[in-house]
Protein backbone atom coordinates (compact mmCIF):
# COMPACT_ATOMS: atom_id res chain seq x y z
CA UNK A 1 0.00 0.00 0.00
CA UNK A 2 1.26 3.45 -0.91
CA UNK A 3 2.22 5.41 2.20
CA UNK A 4 3.84 8.71 3.10
CA UNK A 5 5.07 9.38 6.64
CA UNK A 6 6.38 12.70 7.93
CA UNK A 7 8.37 13.33 11.07
CA UNK A 8 8.37 14.94 13.48
CA UNK A 9 4.70 15.84 13.84
CA UNK A 10 5.65 19.15 15.41
CA UNK A 11 8.91 21.04 15.75
CA UNK A 12 9.73 24.11 17.78
CA UNK A 13 12.87 26.07 16.91
CA UNK A 14 14.52 29.22 18.08
CA UNK A 15 15.17 31.81 15.39
CA UNK A 16 18.44 30.89 13.69
CA UNK A 17 18.39 27.26 14.85
CA UNK A 18 18.71 25.06 11.75
CA UNK A 19 16.96 21.70 11.50
CA UNK A 20 15.50 19.15 9.08
CA UNK A 21 12.07 17.68 8.41
CA UNK A 22 11.74 14.11 7.16
CA UNK A 23 9.39 12.52 4.64
CA UNK A 24 9.65 8.77 4.12
CA UNK A 25 7.61 6.96 1.51
CA UNK A 26 6.72 3.54 0.18
CA UNK A 27 4.98 3.80 -3.17
CA UNK A 28 4.89 1.86 -6.39
CA UNK A 29 6.16 3.93 -9.27
CA UNK A 30 7.27 7.28 -7.85
CA UNK A 31 6.74 10.00 -10.43
CA UNK A 32 7.71 12.93 -8.27
CA UNK A 33 7.91 14.17 -4.69
CA UNK A 34 6.46 17.53 -3.74
CA UNK A 35 6.88 19.83 -0.76
CA UNK A 36 4.14 22.30 0.15
CA UNK A 37 3.78 24.96 2.81
CA UNK A 38 0.42 25.52 4.48
CA UNK A 39 -0.44 28.50 6.64
CA UNK A 40 -3.43 28.36 9.04
CA UNK A 41 -6.75 28.75 7.26
CA UNK A 42 -5.21 28.56 3.80
CA UNK A 43 -4.60 26.02 1.09
CA UNK A 44 -1.18 24.44 0.55
CA UNK A 45 1.34 26.43 -1.49
CA UNK A 46 3.88 24.72 -3.70
CA UNK A 47 7.55 24.81 -2.71
CA UNK A 48 9.54 22.14 -4.58
CA UNK A 49 9.34 19.14 -6.87
CA UNK A 50 12.00 16.41 -6.83
CA UNK A 51 12.05 13.63 -9.41
CA UNK A 52 15.07 11.42 -8.84
CA UNK A 53 17.39 10.27 -6.05
CA UNK A 54 20.23 12.70 -5.48
CA UNK A 55 18.29 15.71 -6.69
CA UNK A 56 18.34 18.88 -4.58
CA UNK A 57 16.35 22.12 -4.79
CA UNK A 58 16.82 25.36 -2.84
CA UNK A 59 14.69 28.40 -2.13
CA UNK A 60 15.83 31.04 0.32
CA UNK A 61 16.34 29.24 3.67
CA UNK A 62 14.86 25.95 2.45
CA UNK A 63 16.63 23.07 0.77
CA UNK A 64 14.94 19.83 -0.28
CA UNK A 65 16.78 16.58 -0.98
CA UNK A 66 15.64 13.17 -2.20
CA UNK A 67 16.85 9.60 -1.76
CA UNK A 68 15.21 6.36 -2.90
CA UNK A 69 13.21 6.08 0.31
CA UNK A 70 12.94 9.55 1.82
CA UNK A 71 13.18 13.27 1.40
CA UNK A 72 14.46 15.94 3.73
CA UNK A 73 13.50 19.58 3.98
CA UNK A 74 16.42 21.43 5.54
CA UNK A 75 15.72 24.80 7.12
CA UNK A 76 18.78 26.98 7.62
CA UNK A 77 18.70 29.85 10.12
CA UNK A 78 14.89 29.96 10.23
CA UNK A 79 12.89 33.09 10.93
CA UNK A 80 9.48 33.41 12.62
CA UNK A 81 7.84 33.85 9.21
CA UNK A 82 8.90 30.29 8.36
CA UNK A 83 6.37 29.04 10.90
CA UNK A 84 3.81 26.89 9.05
CA UNK A 85 2.86 23.31 8.38
CA UNK A 86 5.07 21.64 5.78
CA UNK A 87 3.47 18.91 3.71
CA UNK A 88 5.16 16.24 1.67
CA UNK A 89 3.34 14.50 -1.20
CA UNK A 90 4.31 11.77 -3.64
CA UNK A 91 2.94 11.37 -7.13
CA UNK A 92 2.12 7.82 -8.22
CA UNK A 93 0.60 6.82 -11.54
CA UNK A 94 -2.59 8.80 -11.09
CA UNK A 95 -2.72 10.08 -7.51
CA UNK A 96 -0.99 12.63 -5.31
CA UNK A 97 -0.63 11.12 -1.82
CA UNK A 98 0.07 13.42 1.14
CA UNK A 99 1.74 12.90 4.45
CA UNK A 100 0.19 14.30 7.65
CA UNK A 101 2.61 17.22 7.74
CA UNK A 102 5.07 18.75 10.20
CA UNK A 103 3.95 21.81 12.18
CA UNK A 104 6.92 24.12 12.49
CA UNK A 105 7.01 26.97 15.02
CA UNK A 106 9.97 29.37 14.98
CA UNK A 107 10.25 31.62 17.99
CA UNK A 108 12.26 34.88 18.17
CA UNK B 1 -5.70 35.30 -12.33
CA UNK B 2 -8.10 33.98 -9.70
CA UNK B 3 -6.51 30.52 -9.71
CA UNK B 4 -8.68 28.00 -7.87
CA UNK B 5 -11.83 29.39 -6.26
CA UNK B 6 -13.86 27.49 -3.70
CA UNK B 7 -17.26 28.46 -2.34
CA UNK B 8 -18.50 28.66 0.33
CA UNK B 9 -15.64 29.21 2.77
CA UNK B 10 -17.68 28.07 5.76
CA UNK B 11 -20.81 25.90 6.01
CA UNK B 12 -22.83 24.31 8.79
CA UNK B 13 -25.15 21.46 7.86
CA UNK B 14 -27.58 19.34 9.78
CA UNK B 15 -27.22 15.57 9.60
CA UNK B 16 -29.00 14.28 6.51
CA UNK B 17 -28.90 17.52 4.54
CA UNK B 18 -27.31 17.63 1.12
CA UNK B 19 -25.16 20.34 -0.38
CA UNK B 20 -22.66 21.08 -3.13
CA UNK B 21 -19.19 22.52 -2.64
CA UNK B 22 -18.17 24.55 -5.65
CA UNK B 23 -14.73 24.62 -7.24
CA UNK B 24 -13.71 26.62 -10.30
CA UNK B 25 -10.32 27.19 -11.93
CA UNK B 26 -9.37 29.63 -14.66
CA UNK B 27 -6.02 28.10 -15.65
CA UNK B 28 -7.40 25.62 -18.23
CA UNK B 29 -6.06 22.72 -16.16
CA UNK B 30 -7.21 19.26 -17.14
CA UNK B 31 -6.64 17.54 -13.79
CA UNK B 32 -8.79 18.49 -10.78
CA UNK B 33 -9.23 16.82 -7.43
CA UNK B 34 -10.95 17.08 -4.07
CA UNK B 35 -9.25 16.42 -0.74
CA UNK B 36 -10.40 16.49 2.83
CA UNK B 37 -8.05 17.49 5.62
CA UNK B 38 -8.53 16.23 9.14
CA UNK B 39 -6.25 16.83 12.16
CA UNK B 40 -3.33 14.41 12.22
CA UNK B 41 -4.34 12.72 8.96
CA UNK B 42 -3.12 15.07 6.28
CA UNK B 43 -4.92 15.49 2.97
CA UNK B 44 -6.91 12.51 1.73
CA UNK B 45 -8.10 12.22 -1.86
CA UNK B 46 -11.87 11.97 -2.30
CA UNK B 47 -12.40 12.11 -6.07
CA UNK B 48 -10.44 13.30 -9.06
CA UNK B 49 -10.92 14.08 -12.72
CA UNK B 50 -8.40 13.90 -15.58
CA UNK B 51 -10.61 15.94 -17.90
CA UNK B 52 -14.16 16.98 -18.73
CA UNK B 53 -16.51 14.02 -18.56
CA UNK B 54 -14.02 11.78 -16.72
CA UNK B 55 -14.02 11.21 -12.96
CA UNK B 56 -12.66 8.54 -10.66
CA UNK B 57 -12.62 7.64 -6.98
CA UNK B 58 -9.83 8.44 -4.60
CA UNK B 59 -9.04 7.10 -1.15
CA UNK B 60 -12.25 8.15 0.68
CA UNK B 61 -15.10 8.49 -1.86
CA UNK B 62 -18.05 7.18 0.15
CA UNK B 63 -20.78 9.77 0.73
CA UNK B 64 -19.55 12.08 -2.02
CA UNK B 65 -20.38 12.51 -5.71
CA UNK B 66 -18.63 14.52 -8.39
CA UNK B 67 -19.17 15.46 -12.00
CA UNK B 68 -17.04 17.31 -14.55
CA UNK B 69 -19.17 18.82 -17.29
CA UNK B 70 -16.67 21.59 -18.10
CA UNK B 71 -12.91 22.01 -17.80
CA UNK B 72 -13.36 24.89 -15.35
CA UNK B 73 -15.76 23.43 -12.77
CA UNK B 74 -15.57 20.41 -10.47
CA UNK B 75 -18.34 20.43 -7.85
CA UNK B 76 -18.40 18.05 -4.90
CA UNK B 77 -21.81 16.87 -3.69
CA UNK B 78 -22.57 15.57 -0.22
CA UNK B 79 -25.61 13.36 -0.62
CA UNK B 80 -26.69 13.01 3.02
CA UNK B 81 -24.34 14.78 5.40
CA UNK B 82 -22.99 12.92 8.41
CA UNK B 83 -20.94 14.21 11.38
CA UNK B 84 -17.99 12.15 10.08
CA UNK B 85 -17.89 14.49 7.09
CA UNK B 86 -16.98 17.43 9.30
CA UNK B 87 -13.67 18.51 7.81
CA UNK B 88 -11.86 21.09 5.72
CA UNK B 89 -12.24 20.43 2.01
CA UNK B 90 -9.70 21.52 -0.59
CA UNK B 91 -10.01 21.55 -4.32
CA UNK B 92 -6.86 21.40 -6.43
CA UNK B 93 -6.04 21.65 -10.10
CA UNK B 94 -2.95 20.95 -12.18
CA UNK B 95 -2.01 20.81 -15.86
CA UNK B 96 -2.56 17.55 -17.72
CA UNK B 97 0.85 16.14 -16.83
CA UNK B 98 0.55 14.44 -13.48
CA UNK B 99 4.04 15.22 -12.25
CA UNK B 100 3.44 18.94 -12.07
CA UNK B 101 2.59 21.11 -9.11
CA UNK B 102 -1.00 21.30 -7.89
CA UNK B 103 -2.69 24.61 -7.16
CA UNK B 104 -5.07 24.62 -4.22
CA UNK B 105 -8.11 26.67 -3.33
CA UNK B 106 -8.49 28.33 0.05
CA UNK B 107 -10.66 25.54 1.42
CA UNK B 108 -14.21 25.07 2.70
CA UNK B 109 -14.65 24.42 6.41
CA UNK B 110 -17.70 22.18 6.79
CA UNK B 111 -19.35 21.32 10.09
CA UNK B 112 -22.11 18.71 10.25
CA UNK B 113 -24.18 18.80 13.43
PDB file of C-alpha atoms in Angstrom:
ATOM      1  CA  UNK A   1       0.000   0.000   0.000  1.00  0.00           C
ATOM      2  CA  UNK A   2       1.259   3.451  -0.910  1.00  0.00           C
ATOM      3  CA  UNK A   3       2.218   5.410   2.197  1.00  0.00           C
ATOM      4  CA  UNK A   4       3.836   8.713   3.102  1.00  0.00           C
ATOM      5  CA  UNK A   5       5.067   9.383   6.644  1.00  0.00           C
ATOM      6  CA  UNK A   6       6.380  12.700   7.931  1.00  0.00           C
ATOM      7  CA  UNK A   7       8.366  13.325  11.071  1.00  0.00           C
ATOM      8  CA  UNK A   8       8.374  14.937  13.485  1.00  0.00           C
ATOM      9  CA  UNK A   9       4.704  15.836  13.839  1.00  0.00           C
ATOM     10  CA  UNK A  10       5.645  19.153  15.411  1.00  0.00           C
ATOM     11  CA  UNK A  11       8.911  21.042  15.750  1.00  0.00           C
ATOM     12  CA  UNK A  12       9.726  24.111  17.781  1.00  0.00           C
ATOM     13  CA  UNK A  13      12.869  26.066  16.914  1.00  0.00           C
ATOM     14  CA  UNK A  14      14.518  29.222  18.076  1.00  0.00           C
ATOM     15  CA  UNK A  15      15.174  31.809  15.390  1.00  0.00           C
ATOM     16  CA  UNK A  16      18.442  30.893  13.687  1.00  0.00           C
ATOM     17  CA  UNK A  17      18.394  27.264  14.852  1.00  0.00           C
ATOM     18  CA  UNK A  18      18.715  25.063  11.755  1.00  0.00           C
ATOM     19  CA  UNK A  19      16.956  21.698  11.498  1.00  0.00           C
ATOM     20  CA  UNK A  20      15.504  19.146   9.080  1.00  0.00           C
ATOM     21  CA  UNK A  21      12.072  17.678   8.408  1.00  0.00           C
ATOM     22  CA  UNK A  22      11.739  14.109   7.160  1.00  0.00           C
ATOM     23  CA  UNK A  23       9.386  12.522   4.638  1.00  0.00           C
ATOM     24  CA  UNK A  24       9.650   8.770   4.118  1.00  0.00           C
ATOM     25  CA  UNK A  25       7.609   6.958   1.506  1.00  0.00           C
ATOM     26  CA  UNK A  26       6.716   3.542   0.178  1.00  0.00           C
ATOM     27  CA  UNK A  27       4.976   3.802  -3.170  1.00  0.00           C
ATOM     28  CA  UNK A  28       4.891   1.859  -6.387  1.00  0.00           C
ATOM     29  CA  UNK A  29       6.156   3.925  -9.265  1.00  0.00           C
ATOM     30  CA  UNK A  30       7.273   7.275  -7.851  1.00  0.00           C
ATOM     31  CA  UNK A  31       6.739  10.003 -10.428  1.00  0.00           C
ATOM     32  CA  UNK A  32       7.711  12.925  -8.269  1.00  0.00           C
ATOM     33  CA  UNK A  33       7.914  14.168  -4.688  1.00  0.00           C
ATOM     34  CA  UNK A  34       6.464  17.526  -3.741  1.00  0.00           C
ATOM     35  CA  UNK A  35       6.880  19.830  -0.762  1.00  0.00           C
ATOM     36  CA  UNK A  36       4.140  22.296   0.148  1.00  0.00           C
ATOM     37  CA  UNK A  37       3.784  24.958   2.814  1.00  0.00           C
ATOM     38  CA  UNK A  38       0.420  25.516   4.479  1.00  0.00           C
ATOM     39  CA  UNK A  39      -0.442  28.501   6.644  1.00  0.00           C
ATOM     40  CA  UNK A  40      -3.425  28.361   9.041  1.00  0.00           C
ATOM     41  CA  UNK A  41      -6.754  28.751   7.255  1.00  0.00           C
ATOM     42  CA  UNK A  42      -5.212  28.560   3.801  1.00  0.00           C
ATOM     43  CA  UNK A  43      -4.597  26.020   1.089  1.00  0.00           C
ATOM     44  CA  UNK A  44      -1.177  24.435   0.550  1.00  0.00           C
ATOM     45  CA  UNK A  45       1.339  26.431  -1.487  1.00  0.00           C
ATOM     46  CA  UNK A  46       3.883  24.717  -3.703  1.00  0.00           C
ATOM     47  CA  UNK A  47       7.554  24.809  -2.713  1.00  0.00           C
ATOM     48  CA  UNK A  48       9.541  22.138  -4.575  1.00  0.00           C
ATOM     49  CA  UNK A  49       9.340  19.143  -6.867  1.00  0.00           C
ATOM     50  CA  UNK A  50      12.002  16.410  -6.830  1.00  0.00           C
ATOM     51  CA  UNK A  51      12.052  13.632  -9.405  1.00  0.00           C
ATOM     52  CA  UNK A  52      15.070  11.424  -8.837  1.00  0.00           C
ATOM     53  CA  UNK A  53      17.386  10.270  -6.048  1.00  0.00           C
ATOM     54  CA  UNK A  54      20.234  12.700  -5.480  1.00  0.00           C
ATOM     55  CA  UNK A  55      18.291  15.705  -6.685  1.00  0.00           C
ATOM     56  CA  UNK A  56      18.337  18.881  -4.584  1.00  0.00           C
ATOM     57  CA  UNK A  57      16.351  22.122  -4.786  1.00  0.00           C
ATOM     58  CA  UNK A  58      16.823  25.361  -2.842  1.00  0.00           C
ATOM     59  CA  UNK A  59      14.687  28.398  -2.133  1.00  0.00           C
ATOM     60  CA  UNK A  60      15.825  31.044   0.325  1.00  0.00           C
ATOM     61  CA  UNK A  61      16.345  29.242   3.669  1.00  0.00           C
ATOM     62  CA  UNK A  62      14.860  25.951   2.453  1.00  0.00           C
ATOM     63  CA  UNK A  63      16.627  23.066   0.768  1.00  0.00           C
ATOM     64  CA  UNK A  64      14.940  19.832  -0.279  1.00  0.00           C
ATOM     65  CA  UNK A  65      16.776  16.581  -0.982  1.00  0.00           C
ATOM     66  CA  UNK A  66      15.639  13.174  -2.199  1.00  0.00           C
ATOM     67  CA  UNK A  67      16.846   9.598  -1.762  1.00  0.00           C
ATOM     68  CA  UNK A  68      15.208   6.360  -2.904  1.00  0.00           C
ATOM     69  CA  UNK A  69      13.214   6.080   0.311  1.00  0.00           C
ATOM     70  CA  UNK A  70      12.938   9.550   1.824  1.00  0.00           C
ATOM     71  CA  UNK A  71      13.184  13.270   1.399  1.00  0.00           C
ATOM     72  CA  UNK A  72      14.458  15.942   3.730  1.00  0.00           C
ATOM     73  CA  UNK A  73      13.497  19.581   3.976  1.00  0.00           C
ATOM     74  CA  UNK A  74      16.417  21.427   5.538  1.00  0.00           C
ATOM     75  CA  UNK A  75      15.723  24.804   7.120  1.00  0.00           C
ATOM     76  CA  UNK A  76      18.777  26.977   7.625  1.00  0.00           C
ATOM     77  CA  UNK A  77      18.699  29.854  10.116  1.00  0.00           C
ATOM     78  CA  UNK A  78      14.886  29.958  10.230  1.00  0.00           C
ATOM     79  CA  UNK A  79      12.892  33.091  10.926  1.00  0.00           C
ATOM     80  CA  UNK A  80       9.476  33.408  12.622  1.00  0.00           C
ATOM     81  CA  UNK A  81       7.841  33.849   9.214  1.00  0.00           C
ATOM     82  CA  UNK A  82       8.903  30.291   8.357  1.00  0.00           C
ATOM     83  CA  UNK A  83       6.367  29.039  10.903  1.00  0.00           C
ATOM     84  CA  UNK A  84       3.811  26.890   9.047  1.00  0.00           C
ATOM     85  CA  UNK A  85       2.861  23.306   8.382  1.00  0.00           C
ATOM     86  CA  UNK A  86       5.073  21.639   5.777  1.00  0.00           C
ATOM     87  CA  UNK A  87       3.466  18.906   3.711  1.00  0.00           C
ATOM     88  CA  UNK A  88       5.162  16.237   1.667  1.00  0.00           C
ATOM     89  CA  UNK A  89       3.341  14.503  -1.198  1.00  0.00           C
ATOM     90  CA  UNK A  90       4.309  11.766  -3.643  1.00  0.00           C
ATOM     91  CA  UNK A  91       2.938  11.366  -7.134  1.00  0.00           C
ATOM     92  CA  UNK A  92       2.120   7.818  -8.225  1.00  0.00           C
ATOM     93  CA  UNK A  93       0.603   6.821 -11.545  1.00  0.00           C
ATOM     94  CA  UNK A  94      -2.592   8.799 -11.086  1.00  0.00           C
ATOM     95  CA  UNK A  95      -2.724  10.078  -7.510  1.00  0.00           C
ATOM     96  CA  UNK A  96      -0.991  12.628  -5.314  1.00  0.00           C
ATOM     97  CA  UNK A  97      -0.627  11.117  -1.825  1.00  0.00           C
ATOM     98  CA  UNK A  98       0.069  13.418   1.139  1.00  0.00           C
ATOM     99  CA  UNK A  99       1.738  12.899   4.453  1.00  0.00           C
ATOM    100  CA  UNK A 100       0.191  14.302   7.647  1.00  0.00           C
ATOM    101  CA  UNK A 101       2.609  17.215   7.744  1.00  0.00           C
ATOM    102  CA  UNK A 102       5.074  18.747  10.197  1.00  0.00           C
ATOM    103  CA  UNK A 103       3.954  21.807  12.184  1.00  0.00           C
ATOM    104  CA  UNK A 104       6.918  24.125  12.495  1.00  0.00           C
ATOM    105  CA  UNK A 105       7.007  26.969  15.016  1.00  0.00           C
ATOM    106  CA  UNK A 106       9.975  29.365  14.978  1.00  0.00           C
ATOM    107  CA  UNK A 107      10.250  31.624  17.987  1.00  0.00           C
ATOM    108  CA  UNK A 108      12.257  34.878  18.172  1.00  0.00           C
TER     109      UNK A 108
ATOM    110  CA  UNK B   1      -5.697  35.298 -12.327  1.00  0.00           C
ATOM    111  CA  UNK B   2      -8.098  33.982  -9.699  1.00  0.00           C
ATOM    112  CA  UNK B   3      -6.509  30.520  -9.714  1.00  0.00           C
ATOM    113  CA  UNK B   4      -8.682  27.996  -7.873  1.00  0.00           C
ATOM    114  CA  UNK B   5     -11.829  29.394  -6.259  1.00  0.00           C
ATOM    115  CA  UNK B   6     -13.858  27.488  -3.705  1.00  0.00           C
ATOM    116  CA  UNK B   7     -17.256  28.457  -2.335  1.00  0.00           C
ATOM    117  CA  UNK B   8     -18.502  28.659   0.327  1.00  0.00           C
ATOM    118  CA  UNK B   9     -15.638  29.207   2.770  1.00  0.00           C
ATOM    119  CA  UNK B  10     -17.682  28.066   5.757  1.00  0.00           C
ATOM    120  CA  UNK B  11     -20.807  25.905   6.011  1.00  0.00           C
ATOM    121  CA  UNK B  12     -22.825  24.307   8.785  1.00  0.00           C
ATOM    122  CA  UNK B  13     -25.147  21.459   7.863  1.00  0.00           C
ATOM    123  CA  UNK B  14     -27.578  19.337   9.784  1.00  0.00           C
ATOM    124  CA  UNK B  15     -27.216  15.574   9.599  1.00  0.00           C
ATOM    125  CA  UNK B  16     -29.004  14.279   6.506  1.00  0.00           C
ATOM    126  CA  UNK B  17     -28.895  17.516   4.544  1.00  0.00           C
ATOM    127  CA  UNK B  18     -27.306  17.632   1.125  1.00  0.00           C
ATOM    128  CA  UNK B  19     -25.161  20.335  -0.383  1.00  0.00           C
ATOM    129  CA  UNK B  20     -22.656  21.078  -3.131  1.00  0.00           C
ATOM    130  CA  UNK B  21     -19.193  22.518  -2.640  1.00  0.00           C
ATOM    131  CA  UNK B  22     -18.170  24.551  -5.645  1.00  0.00           C
ATOM    132  CA  UNK B  23     -14.728  24.623  -7.239  1.00  0.00           C
ATOM    133  CA  UNK B  24     -13.710  26.617 -10.297  1.00  0.00           C
ATOM    134  CA  UNK B  25     -10.322  27.195 -11.928  1.00  0.00           C
ATOM    135  CA  UNK B  26      -9.367  29.627 -14.659  1.00  0.00           C
ATOM    136  CA  UNK B  27      -6.021  28.096 -15.655  1.00  0.00           C
ATOM    137  CA  UNK B  28      -7.396  25.619 -18.225  1.00  0.00           C
ATOM    138  CA  UNK B  29      -6.064  22.721 -16.156  1.00  0.00           C
ATOM    139  CA  UNK B  30      -7.214  19.256 -17.136  1.00  0.00           C
ATOM    140  CA  UNK B  31      -6.641  17.543 -13.787  1.00  0.00           C
ATOM    141  CA  UNK B  32      -8.791  18.488 -10.777  1.00  0.00           C
ATOM    142  CA  UNK B  33      -9.232  16.818  -7.432  1.00  0.00           C
ATOM    143  CA  UNK B  34     -10.955  17.082  -4.073  1.00  0.00           C
ATOM    144  CA  UNK B  35      -9.252  16.418  -0.744  1.00  0.00           C
ATOM    145  CA  UNK B  36     -10.396  16.488   2.831  1.00  0.00           C
ATOM    146  CA  UNK B  37      -8.053  17.488   5.624  1.00  0.00           C
ATOM    147  CA  UNK B  38      -8.530  16.234   9.144  1.00  0.00           C
ATOM    148  CA  UNK B  39      -6.252  16.831  12.159  1.00  0.00           C
ATOM    149  CA  UNK B  40      -3.334  14.409  12.217  1.00  0.00           C
ATOM    150  CA  UNK B  41      -4.335  12.722   8.965  1.00  0.00           C
ATOM    151  CA  UNK B  42      -3.118  15.069   6.283  1.00  0.00           C
ATOM    152  CA  UNK B  43      -4.920  15.494   2.971  1.00  0.00           C
ATOM    153  CA  UNK B  44      -6.912  12.513   1.732  1.00  0.00           C
ATOM    154  CA  UNK B  45      -8.096  12.216  -1.859  1.00  0.00           C
ATOM    155  CA  UNK B  46     -11.872  11.975  -2.304  1.00  0.00           C
ATOM    156  CA  UNK B  47     -12.403  12.110  -6.072  1.00  0.00           C
ATOM    157  CA  UNK B  48     -10.438  13.296  -9.059  1.00  0.00           C
ATOM    158  CA  UNK B  49     -10.921  14.078 -12.724  1.00  0.00           C
ATOM    159  CA  UNK B  50      -8.403  13.905 -15.578  1.00  0.00           C
ATOM    160  CA  UNK B  51     -10.612  15.938 -17.901  1.00  0.00           C
ATOM    161  CA  UNK B  52     -14.162  16.982 -18.726  1.00  0.00           C
ATOM    162  CA  UNK B  53     -16.509  14.021 -18.558  1.00  0.00           C
ATOM    163  CA  UNK B  54     -14.023  11.785 -16.716  1.00  0.00           C
ATOM    164  CA  UNK B  55     -14.019  11.206 -12.961  1.00  0.00           C
ATOM    165  CA  UNK B  56     -12.661   8.539 -10.657  1.00  0.00           C
ATOM    166  CA  UNK B  57     -12.623   7.640  -6.980  1.00  0.00           C
ATOM    167  CA  UNK B  58      -9.832   8.441  -4.602  1.00  0.00           C
ATOM    168  CA  UNK B  59      -9.043   7.096  -1.145  1.00  0.00           C
ATOM    169  CA  UNK B  60     -12.249   8.151   0.682  1.00  0.00           C
ATOM    170  CA  UNK B  61     -15.097   8.493  -1.863  1.00  0.00           C
ATOM    171  CA  UNK B  62     -18.046   7.182   0.150  1.00  0.00           C
ATOM    172  CA  UNK B  63     -20.779   9.767   0.730  1.00  0.00           C
ATOM    173  CA  UNK B  64     -19.549  12.080  -2.023  1.00  0.00           C
ATOM    174  CA  UNK B  65     -20.381  12.507  -5.706  1.00  0.00           C
ATOM    175  CA  UNK B  66     -18.626  14.525  -8.386  1.00  0.00           C
ATOM    176  CA  UNK B  67     -19.168  15.457 -12.003  1.00  0.00           C
ATOM    177  CA  UNK B  68     -17.044  17.310 -14.549  1.00  0.00           C
ATOM    178  CA  UNK B  69     -19.167  18.817 -17.288  1.00  0.00           C
ATOM    179  CA  UNK B  70     -16.670  21.593 -18.099  1.00  0.00           C
ATOM    180  CA  UNK B  71     -12.912  22.009 -17.799  1.00  0.00           C
ATOM    181  CA  UNK B  72     -13.362  24.890 -15.352  1.00  0.00           C
ATOM    182  CA  UNK B  73     -15.757  23.429 -12.771  1.00  0.00           C
ATOM    183  CA  UNK B  74     -15.571  20.412 -10.468  1.00  0.00           C
ATOM    184  CA  UNK B  75     -18.335  20.434  -7.846  1.00  0.00           C
ATOM    185  CA  UNK B  76     -18.402  18.049  -4.896  1.00  0.00           C
ATOM    186  CA  UNK B  77     -21.806  16.867  -3.686  1.00  0.00           C
ATOM    187  CA  UNK B  78     -22.571  15.565  -0.224  1.00  0.00           C
ATOM    188  CA  UNK B  79     -25.610  13.361  -0.624  1.00  0.00           C
ATOM    189  CA  UNK B  80     -26.689  13.010   3.017  1.00  0.00           C
ATOM    190  CA  UNK B  81     -24.337  14.784   5.397  1.00  0.00           C
ATOM    191  CA  UNK B  82     -22.989  12.920   8.413  1.00  0.00           C
ATOM    192  CA  UNK B  83     -20.940  14.207  11.380  1.00  0.00           C
ATOM    193  CA  UNK B  84     -17.992  12.145  10.080  1.00  0.00           C
ATOM    194  CA  UNK B  85     -17.885  14.486   7.094  1.00  0.00           C
ATOM    195  CA  UNK B  86     -16.980  17.435   9.296  1.00  0.00           C
ATOM    196  CA  UNK B  87     -13.673  18.514   7.805  1.00  0.00           C
ATOM    197  CA  UNK B  88     -11.863  21.090   5.725  1.00  0.00           C
ATOM    198  CA  UNK B  89     -12.237  20.434   2.006  1.00  0.00           C
ATOM    199  CA  UNK B  90      -9.697  21.520  -0.585  1.00  0.00           C
ATOM    200  CA  UNK B  91     -10.010  21.554  -4.320  1.00  0.00           C
ATOM    201  CA  UNK B  92      -6.856  21.398  -6.427  1.00  0.00           C
ATOM    202  CA  UNK B  93      -6.035  21.655 -10.103  1.00  0.00           C
ATOM    203  CA  UNK B  94      -2.948  20.953 -12.184  1.00  0.00           C
ATOM    204  CA  UNK B  95      -2.012  20.808 -15.865  1.00  0.00           C
ATOM    205  CA  UNK B  96      -2.564  17.551 -17.723  1.00  0.00           C
ATOM    206  CA  UNK B  97       0.848  16.142 -16.834  1.00  0.00           C
ATOM    207  CA  UNK B  98       0.550  14.436 -13.483  1.00  0.00           C
ATOM    208  CA  UNK B  99       4.036  15.218 -12.255  1.00  0.00           C
ATOM    209  CA  UNK B 100       3.436  18.944 -12.070  1.00  0.00           C
ATOM    210  CA  UNK B 101       2.587  21.106  -9.109  1.00  0.00           C
ATOM    211  CA  UNK B 102      -0.996  21.305  -7.893  1.00  0.00           C
ATOM    212  CA  UNK B 103      -2.693  24.614  -7.164  1.00  0.00           C
ATOM    213  CA  UNK B 104      -5.065  24.623  -4.222  1.00  0.00           C
ATOM    214  CA  UNK B 105      -8.110  26.671  -3.329  1.00  0.00           C
ATOM    215  CA  UNK B 106      -8.492  28.327   0.049  1.00  0.00           C
ATOM    216  CA  UNK B 107     -10.663  25.542   1.419  1.00  0.00           C
ATOM    217  CA  UNK B 108     -14.209  25.072   2.700  1.00  0.00           C
ATOM    218  CA  UNK B 109     -14.652  24.425   6.410  1.00  0.00           C
ATOM    219  CA  UNK B 110     -17.700  22.175   6.793  1.00  0.00           C
ATOM    220  CA  UNK B 111     -19.354  21.323  10.091  1.00  0.00           C
ATOM    221  CA  UNK B 112     -22.114  18.713  10.249  1.00  0.00           C
ATOM    222  CA  UNK B 113     -24.181  18.797  13.432  1.00  0.00           C
TER     223      UNK B 113
END
